[in-house]
């Protein structure tokens, strides 16, 4: 997929909330390219990632987050994985 002028976004699992393991088998330290690794990432996590990726790609910044980065959790109530979305230059 051609990115055109959109910046690349890297998603990294940086933590987890809860005691269970991820139902999809993800673990802390995994890194994904938002555009090319979509088939490898849990659909629930992708659904949660989209607004943050959109904000970063179009020049927005989230309060309290470093420029070009956004942290968020997936929506799995049993184990919410913490992700960092980051613009890759």
Coordinates of N, CA, C and O in Angstrom, one line a residue:
X1 N 0.8 -1.2 0.0 CA 0.0 0.0 0.0 C 0.9 1.2 0.0 O 1.8 1.4 0.8
X2 N 0.6 2.1 -0.9 CA 1.4 3.4 -0.9 C 0.9 4.3 0.1 O -0.3 4.5 0.3
X3 N 1.8 4.9 0.9 CA 1.5 5.8 1.9 C 1.3 7.2 1.4 O 0.7 8.1 2.1
X4 N 1.7 7.5 0.2 CA 1.7 8.9 -0.3 C 2.5 9.8 0.7 O 3.6 9.5 1.0
X5 N 1.9 10.9 1.1 CA 2.5 11.8 2.0 C 2.2 11.5 3.5 O 2.7 12.3 4.4
X6 N 1.4 10.5 3.8 CA 1.1 10.2 5.2 C 2.3 9.6 5.9 O 2.9 8.8 5.3
X7 N 2.6 10.0 7.1 CA 3.7 9.5 7.8 C 3.4 8.0 8.2 O 2.3 7.6 8.4
X8 N 4.4 7.2 8.3 CA 4.3 5.9 8.8 C 4.1 5.9 10.3 O 4.6 6.8 11.0
X9 N 3.3 5.0 10.8 CA 2.9 4.9 12.2 C 3.3 3.5 12.7 O 3.0 2.5 12.1
X10 N 4.1 3.5 13.8 CA 4.5 2.3 14.4 C 3.7 2.1 15.7 O 3.6 3.0 16.4
X11 N 3.2 0.9 15.9 CA 2.5 0.5 17.1 C 3.3 -0.4 17.9 O 3.7 -1.4 17.3
X12 N 3.5 -0.1 19.2 CA 4.3 -1.0 20.0 C 3.6 -1.3 21.3 O 3.0 -0.4 21.9
X13 N 3.5 -2.5 21.7 CA 2.9 -2.9 23.0 C 3.9 -2.6 24.1 O 5.0 -3.2 24.1
X14 N 3.5 -1.7 25.0 CA 4.4 -1.3 26.0 C 4.0 -1.7 27.4 O 4.7 -1.4 28.4
X15 N 2.8 -2.3 27.6 CA 2.4 -2.7 28.9 C 1.1 -3.4 28.8 O 0.5 -3.6 27.7
X16 N 0.6 -3.8 30.0 CA -0.7 -4.4 30.0 C -1.4 -4.2 31.4 O -0.7 -4.0 32.4
X17 N -2.7 -4.2 31.4 CA -3.5 -4.1 32.6 C -4.3 -5.3 32.7 O -5.0 -5.8 31.8
X18 N -4.3 -5.9 33.9 CA -5.0 -7.2 34.1 C -4.0 -8.4 34.2 O -2.8 -8.2 33.8
X19 N -4.5 -9.5 34.6 CA -3.7 -10.6 34.9 C -3.7 -11.7 33.8 O -2.8 -12.6 33.7
X20 N -4.7 -11.7 32.9 CA -4.8 -12.7 31.9 C -3.9 -12.3 30.7 O -3.4 -11.2 30.6
X21 N -3.6 -13.3 29.9 CA -2.9 -13.1 28.7 C -3.8 -12.6 27.6 O -5.0 -12.8 27.6
X22 N -3.2 -12.0 26.6 CA -4.0 -11.5 25.4 C -4.6 -12.7 24.7 O -4.0 -13.7 24.4
X23 N -5.9 -12.6 24.3 CA -6.6 -13.6 23.6 C -6.0 -13.9 22.2 O -6.2 -15.0 21.7
X24 N -5.4 -12.9 21.7 CA -4.8 -13.0 20.3 C -3.4 -13.4 20.4 O -2.7 -13.7 19.4
X25 N -2.8 -13.5 21.6 CA -1.4 -13.9 21.8 C -0.4 -12.8 21.7 O 0.8 -13.1 21.7
X26 N -0.8 -11.6 21.7 CA 0.2 -10.5 21.7 C 0.9 -10.4 23.0 O 0.4 -10.8 24.1
X27 N 2.0 -9.7 23.0 CA 2.8 -9.6 24.3 C 3.6 -8.3 24.2 O 3.8 -7.7 23.2
X28 N 4.0 -7.9 25.4 CA 4.8 -6.6 25.5 C 6.0 -6.7 24.7 O 6.7 -7.8 24.7
X29 N 6.3 -5.7 24.0 CA 7.5 -5.6 23.2 C 7.3 -5.8 21.7 O 8.1 -5.5 20.8
X30 N 6.1 -6.3 21.3 CA 5.8 -6.5 19.9 C 5.6 -5.1 19.2 O 5.1 -4.2 19.8
X31 N 6.1 -5.0 18.0 CA 6.0 -3.8 17.2 C 5.4 -4.1 15.9 O 5.7 -5.1 15.3
X32 N 4.5 -3.2 15.4 CA 3.8 -3.4 14.1 C 3.8 -2.1 13.4 O 3.8 -1.0 13.9
X33 N 3.8 -2.2 12.0 CA 3.6 -1.1 11.1 C 2.1 -1.0 10.9 O 1.5 -2.0 10.5
X34 N 1.5 0.1 11.2 CA 0.0 0.3 11.2 C -0.5 -0.1 9.8 O -1.6 -0.7 9.7
X35 N 0.2 0.3 8.7 CA -0.4 0.0 7.4 C -0.1 -1.4 6.9 O -1.0 -2.0 6.2
X36 N 1.1 -1.9 7.1 CA 1.4 -3.2 6.5 C 1.2 -4.4 7.4 O 1.2 -5.5 6.9
X37 N 1.0 -4.2 8.7 CA 0.8 -5.4 9.6 C -0.6 -5.5 10.1 O -0.8 -6.2 11.1
X38 N -1.5 -4.9 9.4 CA -2.9 -5.0 9.9 C -3.5 -6.4 10.1 O -4.2 -6.6 11.1
X39 N -3.1 -7.3 9.3 CA -3.6 -8.7 9.4 C -3.0 -9.4 10.6 O -3.4 -10.4 11.0
X40 N -1.9 -8.8 11.2 CA -1.2 -9.4 12.3 C -1.7 -8.9 13.7 O -1.4 -9.5 14.7
X41 N -2.4 -7.8 13.6 CA -2.8 -7.1 14.9 C -4.3 -7.4 15.2 O -5.1 -7.4 14.3
X42 N -4.6 -7.6 16.4 CA -5.9 -7.9 16.9 C -6.9 -6.8 16.4 O -6.6 -5.6 16.5
X43 N -8.0 -7.2 15.8 CA -9.0 -6.2 15.3 C -9.5 -5.3 16.4 O -9.8 -4.1 16.1
X44 N -9.6 -5.8 17.7 CA -10.0 -4.9 18.7 C -9.0 -3.8 19.0 O -9.3 -2.6 19.2
X45 N -7.7 -4.1 18.9 CA -6.7 -3.1 19.1 C -6.6 -2.2 17.9 O -6.4 -1.0 18.1
X46 N -6.8 -2.7 16.7 CA -6.8 -1.8 15.5 C -8.0 -0.8 15.6 O -7.8 0.4 15.3
X47 N -9.1 -1.2 16.1 CA -10.3 -0.4 16.3 C -10.0 0.8 17.2 O -10.3 1.9 17.0
X48 N -9.3 0.5 18.3 CA -8.9 1.5 19.3 C -7.8 2.4 18.8 O -7.7 3.6 19.1
X49 N -6.9 1.8 18.0 CA -5.8 2.6 17.4 C -6.2 3.7 16.4 O -5.6 4.7 16.4
X50 N -7.2 3.4 15.7 CA -7.5 4.3 14.5 C -7.6 5.8 14.9 O -7.0 6.6 14.2
X51 N -8.4 6.2 15.9 CA -8.5 7.6 16.1 C -7.1 8.3 16.5 O -6.9 9.4 16.1
X52 N -6.3 7.5 17.2 CA -5.0 8.1 17.6 C -4.1 8.2 16.4 O -3.4 9.2 16.2
X53 N -4.1 7.2 15.5 CA -3.3 7.2 14.3 C -3.8 8.4 13.4 O -2.9 9.1 12.9
X54 N -5.1 8.5 13.3 CA -5.6 9.6 12.5 C -5.2 11.0 13.1 O -4.8 11.9 12.3
X55 N -5.2 11.2 14.4 CA -4.8 12.4 15.0 C -3.3 12.7 14.7 O -3.0 13.8 14.2
X56 N -2.5 11.7 14.8 CA -1.0 11.9 14.6 C -0.8 12.1 13.1 O 0.0 13.0 12.8
X57 N -1.4 11.4 12.2 CA -1.1 11.6 10.8 C -1.5 12.9 10.3 O -0.9 13.4 9.3
X58 N -2.5 13.6 10.9 CA -3.0 14.9 10.3 C -2.5 16.0 11.2 O -3.2 17.1 11.2
X59 N -1.4 15.8 12.0 CA -0.8 16.9 12.6 C -1.3 17.3 14.0 O -0.8 18.2 14.6
X60 N -2.2 16.5 14.6 CA -2.7 16.7 15.9 C -1.8 16.2 17.0 O -0.8 15.5 16.7
X61 N -2.0 16.7 18.2 CA -1.3 16.2 19.3 C -2.2 16.0 20.5 O -3.2 16.8 20.7
X62 N -2.0 15.0 21.3 CA -2.8 14.7 22.4 C -2.3 15.3 23.7 O -1.1 15.3 23.9
X63 N -3.1 15.9 24.5 CA -2.7 16.6 25.7 C -1.9 15.6 26.6 O -2.3 14.4 26.7
X64 N -0.8 16.0 27.1 CA 0.1 15.3 27.9 C 0.9 14.2 27.3 O 1.6 13.4 27.9
X65 N 0.9 14.1 25.9 CA 1.6 13.1 25.2 C 2.8 13.8 24.4 O 2.6 15.0 24.0
X66 N 3.9 13.2 24.3 CA 5.0 13.8 23.5 C 4.5 14.0 22.0 O 3.7 13.3 21.5
X67 N 5.1 15.0 21.4 CA 4.7 15.3 20.0 C 5.0 14.0 19.1 O 6.1 13.4 19.2
X68 N 4.1 13.6 18.3 CA 4.3 12.5 17.4 C 4.0 11.2 18.0 O 4.3 10.1 17.4
X69 N 3.5 11.2 19.3 CA 3.2 9.9 20.0 C 1.9 9.9 20.6 O 1.4 11.0 21.0
X70 N 1.3 8.8 20.8 CA 0.0 8.6 21.6 C 0.0 7.3 22.2 O 0.3 6.3 21.6
X71 N -0.4 7.2 23.5 CA -0.5 5.9 24.2 C -2.0 5.7 24.4 O -2.8 6.6 24.6
X72 N -2.4 4.4 24.2 CA -3.8 4.0 24.3 C -3.9 2.5 24.7 O -2.9 1.8 24.6
X73 N -5.0 2.1 25.1 CA -5.2 0.7 25.5 C -6.2 0.0 24.5 O -7.1 0.7 24.0
X74 N -6.1 -1.3 24.3 CA -7.1 -2.0 23.6 C -8.3 -2.1 24.4 O -8.3 -1.8 25.6
X75 N -9.4 -2.6 23.9 CA -10.7 -2.7 24.6 C -11.0 -4.0 25.2 O -12.1 -4.2 25.7
X76 N -10.0 -4.9 25.4 CA -10.3 -6.2 26.0 C -10.3 -6.0 27.5 O -9.3 -5.7 28.1
X77 N -11.5 -6.3 28.1 CA -11.7 -6.1 29.5 C -10.8 -7.1 30.4 O -10.5 -6.8 31.5
X78 N -10.5 -8.2 29.8 CA -9.7 -9.2 30.5 C -8.3 -8.9 30.6 O -7.6 -9.1 31.6
X79 N -7.7 -8.3 29.6 CA -6.3 -7.8 29.6 C -6.2 -6.7 28.6 O -6.2 -6.9 27.4
X80 N -6.2 -5.5 29.1 CA -6.0 -4.3 28.2 C -4.6 -4.1 28.0 O -3.8 -3.8 28.9
X81 N -4.2 -4.3 26.7 CA -2.8 -4.1 26.4 C -2.6 -2.6 26.1 O -3.5 -1.9 25.6
X82 N -1.5 -2.1 26.6 CA -1.1 -0.6 26.4 C -0.3 -0.5 25.1 O 0.8 -1.2 25.1
X83 N -0.7 0.3 24.2 CA 0.1 0.5 23.0 C 0.6 1.9 22.9 O 0.0 2.9 23.5
X84 N 1.7 2.1 22.2 CA 2.2 3.4 21.9 C 2.2 3.5 20.4 O 2.8 2.7 19.7
X85 N 1.5 4.5 19.9 CA 1.5 4.9 18.4 C 2.6 6.0 18.3 O 2.6 6.9 19.0
X86 N 3.4 5.8 17.3 CA 4.5 6.8 17.1 C 4.7 7.0 15.6 O 4.8 6.1 14.8
X87 N 4.9 8.3 15.2 CA 5.2 8.6 13.9 C 6.7 8.2 13.6 O 7.6 8.5 14.4
X88 N 6.9 7.5 12.5 CA 8.3 7.1 12.1 C 8.7 8.0 10.9 O 8.0 7.9 9.9
X89 N 9.7 8.7 11.1 CA 10.2 9.6 10.0 C 11.0 8.8 9.0 O 11.7 7.9 9.2

